[in-house]
PDB file of C-alpha atoms in Angstrom:
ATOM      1  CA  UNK Q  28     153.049 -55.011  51.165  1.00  0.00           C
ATOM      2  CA  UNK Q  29     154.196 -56.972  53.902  1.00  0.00           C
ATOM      3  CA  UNK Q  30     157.464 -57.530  55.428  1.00  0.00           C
ATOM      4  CA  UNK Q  31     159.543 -60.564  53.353  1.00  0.00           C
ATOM      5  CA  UNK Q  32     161.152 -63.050  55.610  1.00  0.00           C
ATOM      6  CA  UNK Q  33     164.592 -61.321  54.827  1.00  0.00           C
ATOM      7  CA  UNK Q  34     163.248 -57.964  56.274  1.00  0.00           C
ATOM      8  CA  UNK Q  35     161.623 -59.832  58.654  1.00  0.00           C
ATOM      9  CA  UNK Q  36     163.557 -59.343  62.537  1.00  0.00           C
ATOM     10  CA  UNK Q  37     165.799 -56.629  60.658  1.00  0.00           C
ATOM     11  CA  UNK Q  38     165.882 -52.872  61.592  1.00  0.00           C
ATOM     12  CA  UNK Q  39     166.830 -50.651  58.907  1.00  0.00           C
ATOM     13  CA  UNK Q  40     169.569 -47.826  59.634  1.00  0.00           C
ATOM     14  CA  UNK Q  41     169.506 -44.502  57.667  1.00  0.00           C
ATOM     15  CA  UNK Q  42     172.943 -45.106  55.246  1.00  0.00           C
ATOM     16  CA  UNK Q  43     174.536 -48.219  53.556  1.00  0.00           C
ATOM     17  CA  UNK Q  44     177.830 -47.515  55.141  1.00  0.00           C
ATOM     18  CA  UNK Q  45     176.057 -48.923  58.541  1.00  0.00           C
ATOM     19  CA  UNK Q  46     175.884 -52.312  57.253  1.00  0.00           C
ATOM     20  CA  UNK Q  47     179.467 -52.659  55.996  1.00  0.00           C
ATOM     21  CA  UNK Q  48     179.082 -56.679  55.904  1.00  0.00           C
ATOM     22  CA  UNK Q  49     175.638 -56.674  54.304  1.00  0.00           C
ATOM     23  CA  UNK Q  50     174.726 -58.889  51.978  1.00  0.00           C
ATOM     24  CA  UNK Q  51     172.515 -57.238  48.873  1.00  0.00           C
ATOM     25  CA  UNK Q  52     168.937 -58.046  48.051  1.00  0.00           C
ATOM     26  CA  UNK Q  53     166.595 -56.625  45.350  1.00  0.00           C
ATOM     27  CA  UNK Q  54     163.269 -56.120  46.174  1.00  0.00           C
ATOM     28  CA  UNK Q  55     161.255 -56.414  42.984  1.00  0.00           C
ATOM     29  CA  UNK Q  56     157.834 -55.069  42.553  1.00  0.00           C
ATOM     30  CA  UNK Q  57     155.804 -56.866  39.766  1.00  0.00           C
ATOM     31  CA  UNK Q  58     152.290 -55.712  38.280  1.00  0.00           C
ATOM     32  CA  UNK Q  59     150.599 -58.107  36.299  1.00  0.00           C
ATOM     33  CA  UNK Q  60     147.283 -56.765  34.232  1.00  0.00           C
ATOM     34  CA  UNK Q  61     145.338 -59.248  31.825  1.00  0.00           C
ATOM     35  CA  UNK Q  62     144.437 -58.674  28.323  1.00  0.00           C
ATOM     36  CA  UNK Q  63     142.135 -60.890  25.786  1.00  0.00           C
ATOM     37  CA  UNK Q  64     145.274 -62.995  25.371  1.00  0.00           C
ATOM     38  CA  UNK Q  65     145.494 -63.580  29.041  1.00  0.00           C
ATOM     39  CA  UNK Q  66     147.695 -62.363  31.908  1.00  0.00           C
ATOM     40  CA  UNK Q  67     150.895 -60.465  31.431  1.00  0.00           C
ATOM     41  CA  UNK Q  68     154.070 -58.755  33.113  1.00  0.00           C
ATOM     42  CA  UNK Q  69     152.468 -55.035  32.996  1.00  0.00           C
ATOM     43  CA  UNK Q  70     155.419 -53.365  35.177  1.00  0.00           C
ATOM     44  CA  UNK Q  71     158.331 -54.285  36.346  1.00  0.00           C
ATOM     45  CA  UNK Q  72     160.803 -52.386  38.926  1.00  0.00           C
ATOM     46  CA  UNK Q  73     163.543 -53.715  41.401  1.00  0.00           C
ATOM     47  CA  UNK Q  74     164.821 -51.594  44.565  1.00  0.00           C
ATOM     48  CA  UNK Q  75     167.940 -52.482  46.336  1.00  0.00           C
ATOM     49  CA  UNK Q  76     168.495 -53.339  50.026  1.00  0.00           C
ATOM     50  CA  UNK Q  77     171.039 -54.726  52.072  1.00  0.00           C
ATOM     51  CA  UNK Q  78     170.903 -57.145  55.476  1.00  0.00           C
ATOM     52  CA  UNK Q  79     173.417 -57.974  57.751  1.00  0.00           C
ATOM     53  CA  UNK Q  80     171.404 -61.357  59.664  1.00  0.00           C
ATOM     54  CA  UNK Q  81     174.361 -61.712  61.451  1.00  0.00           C
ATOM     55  CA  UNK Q  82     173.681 -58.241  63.629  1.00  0.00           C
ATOM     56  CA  UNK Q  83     169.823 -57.711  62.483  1.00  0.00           C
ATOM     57  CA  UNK Q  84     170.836 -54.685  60.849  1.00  0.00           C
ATOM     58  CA  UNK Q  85     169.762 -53.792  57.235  1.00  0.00           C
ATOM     59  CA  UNK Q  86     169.941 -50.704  55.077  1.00  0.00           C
ATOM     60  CA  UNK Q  87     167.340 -49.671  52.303  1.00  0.00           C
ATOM     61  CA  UNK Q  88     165.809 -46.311  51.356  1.00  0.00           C
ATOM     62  CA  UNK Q  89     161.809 -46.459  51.922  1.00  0.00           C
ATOM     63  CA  UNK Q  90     161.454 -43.477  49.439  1.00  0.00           C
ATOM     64  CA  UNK Q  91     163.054 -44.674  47.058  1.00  0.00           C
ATOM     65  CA  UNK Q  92     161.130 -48.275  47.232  1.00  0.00           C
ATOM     66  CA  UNK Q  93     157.562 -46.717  47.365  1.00  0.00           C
ATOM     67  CA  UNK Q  94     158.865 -44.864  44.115  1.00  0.00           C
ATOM     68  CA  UNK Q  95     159.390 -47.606  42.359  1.00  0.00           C
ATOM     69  CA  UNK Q  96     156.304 -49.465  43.659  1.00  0.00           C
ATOM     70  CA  UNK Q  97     154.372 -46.777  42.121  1.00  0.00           C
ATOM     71  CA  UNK Q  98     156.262 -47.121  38.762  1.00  0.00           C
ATOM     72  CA  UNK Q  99     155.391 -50.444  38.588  1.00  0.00           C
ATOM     73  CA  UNK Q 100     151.967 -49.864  39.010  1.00  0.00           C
ATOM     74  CA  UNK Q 101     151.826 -47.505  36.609  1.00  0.00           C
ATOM     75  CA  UNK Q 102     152.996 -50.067  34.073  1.00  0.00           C
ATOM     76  CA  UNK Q 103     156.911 -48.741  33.803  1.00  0.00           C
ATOM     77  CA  UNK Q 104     159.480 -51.607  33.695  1.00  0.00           C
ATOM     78  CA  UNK Q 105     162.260 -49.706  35.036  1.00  0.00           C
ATOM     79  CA  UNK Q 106     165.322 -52.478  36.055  1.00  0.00           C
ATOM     80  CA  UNK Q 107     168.562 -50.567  34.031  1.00  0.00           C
ATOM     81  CA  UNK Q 108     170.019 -49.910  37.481  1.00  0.00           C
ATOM     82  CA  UNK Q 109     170.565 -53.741  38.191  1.00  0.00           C
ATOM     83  CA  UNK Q 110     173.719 -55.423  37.464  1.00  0.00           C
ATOM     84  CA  UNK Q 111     173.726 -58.323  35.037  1.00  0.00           C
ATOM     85  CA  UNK Q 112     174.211 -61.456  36.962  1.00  0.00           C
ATOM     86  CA  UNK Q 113     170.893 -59.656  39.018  1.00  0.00           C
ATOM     87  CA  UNK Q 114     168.946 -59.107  35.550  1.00  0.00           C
ATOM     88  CA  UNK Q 115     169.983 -62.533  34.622  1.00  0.00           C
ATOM     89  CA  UNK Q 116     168.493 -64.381  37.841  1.00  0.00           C
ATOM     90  CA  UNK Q 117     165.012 -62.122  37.413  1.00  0.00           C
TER      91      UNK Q 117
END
């Protein structure tokens, strides 16, 4: 996994309450596996960050996103945590 271009130029502080004026991001981690049928949506998990561009400041919890990456992979679909508009848009 690489850096996205709204991580990119951003260093990430240890607490949310650092980045007061953040705007919030999900980071979602798709695995797609094929079957006879064809390709499909195997796991599907979203972790939440914030970034500030304005100061190049961002907040988000690596743990917590390589859990979920490895969820994902191991075919869980695990996006209850997300608000609605958020569920809507993925």
């Amino acid at each position: 996994h690489a850096r996205s271009a709204v991580e990119k130029g951003i260093k990430f502080l240890k607490t949310k309450e650092e980045v007061p004026n953040g705007k919030p991001y999900w980071l979602v981690w798709v695995t797609i596996d094929r079957r006879e049928e064809g390709p499909y949506y195997a796991g599907v998990t979203a972790c939440e960050m914030t970034v500030d561009r304005s100061i190049r400041r961002g907040y988000k919890s690596l743990p917590e996103h390589v859990n979920f990456m490895d969820k994902s992979m191991k075919r869980k679909i695990v996006v209850s945590h997300m608000d609605d508009v958020s569920k809507k848009v993925l």
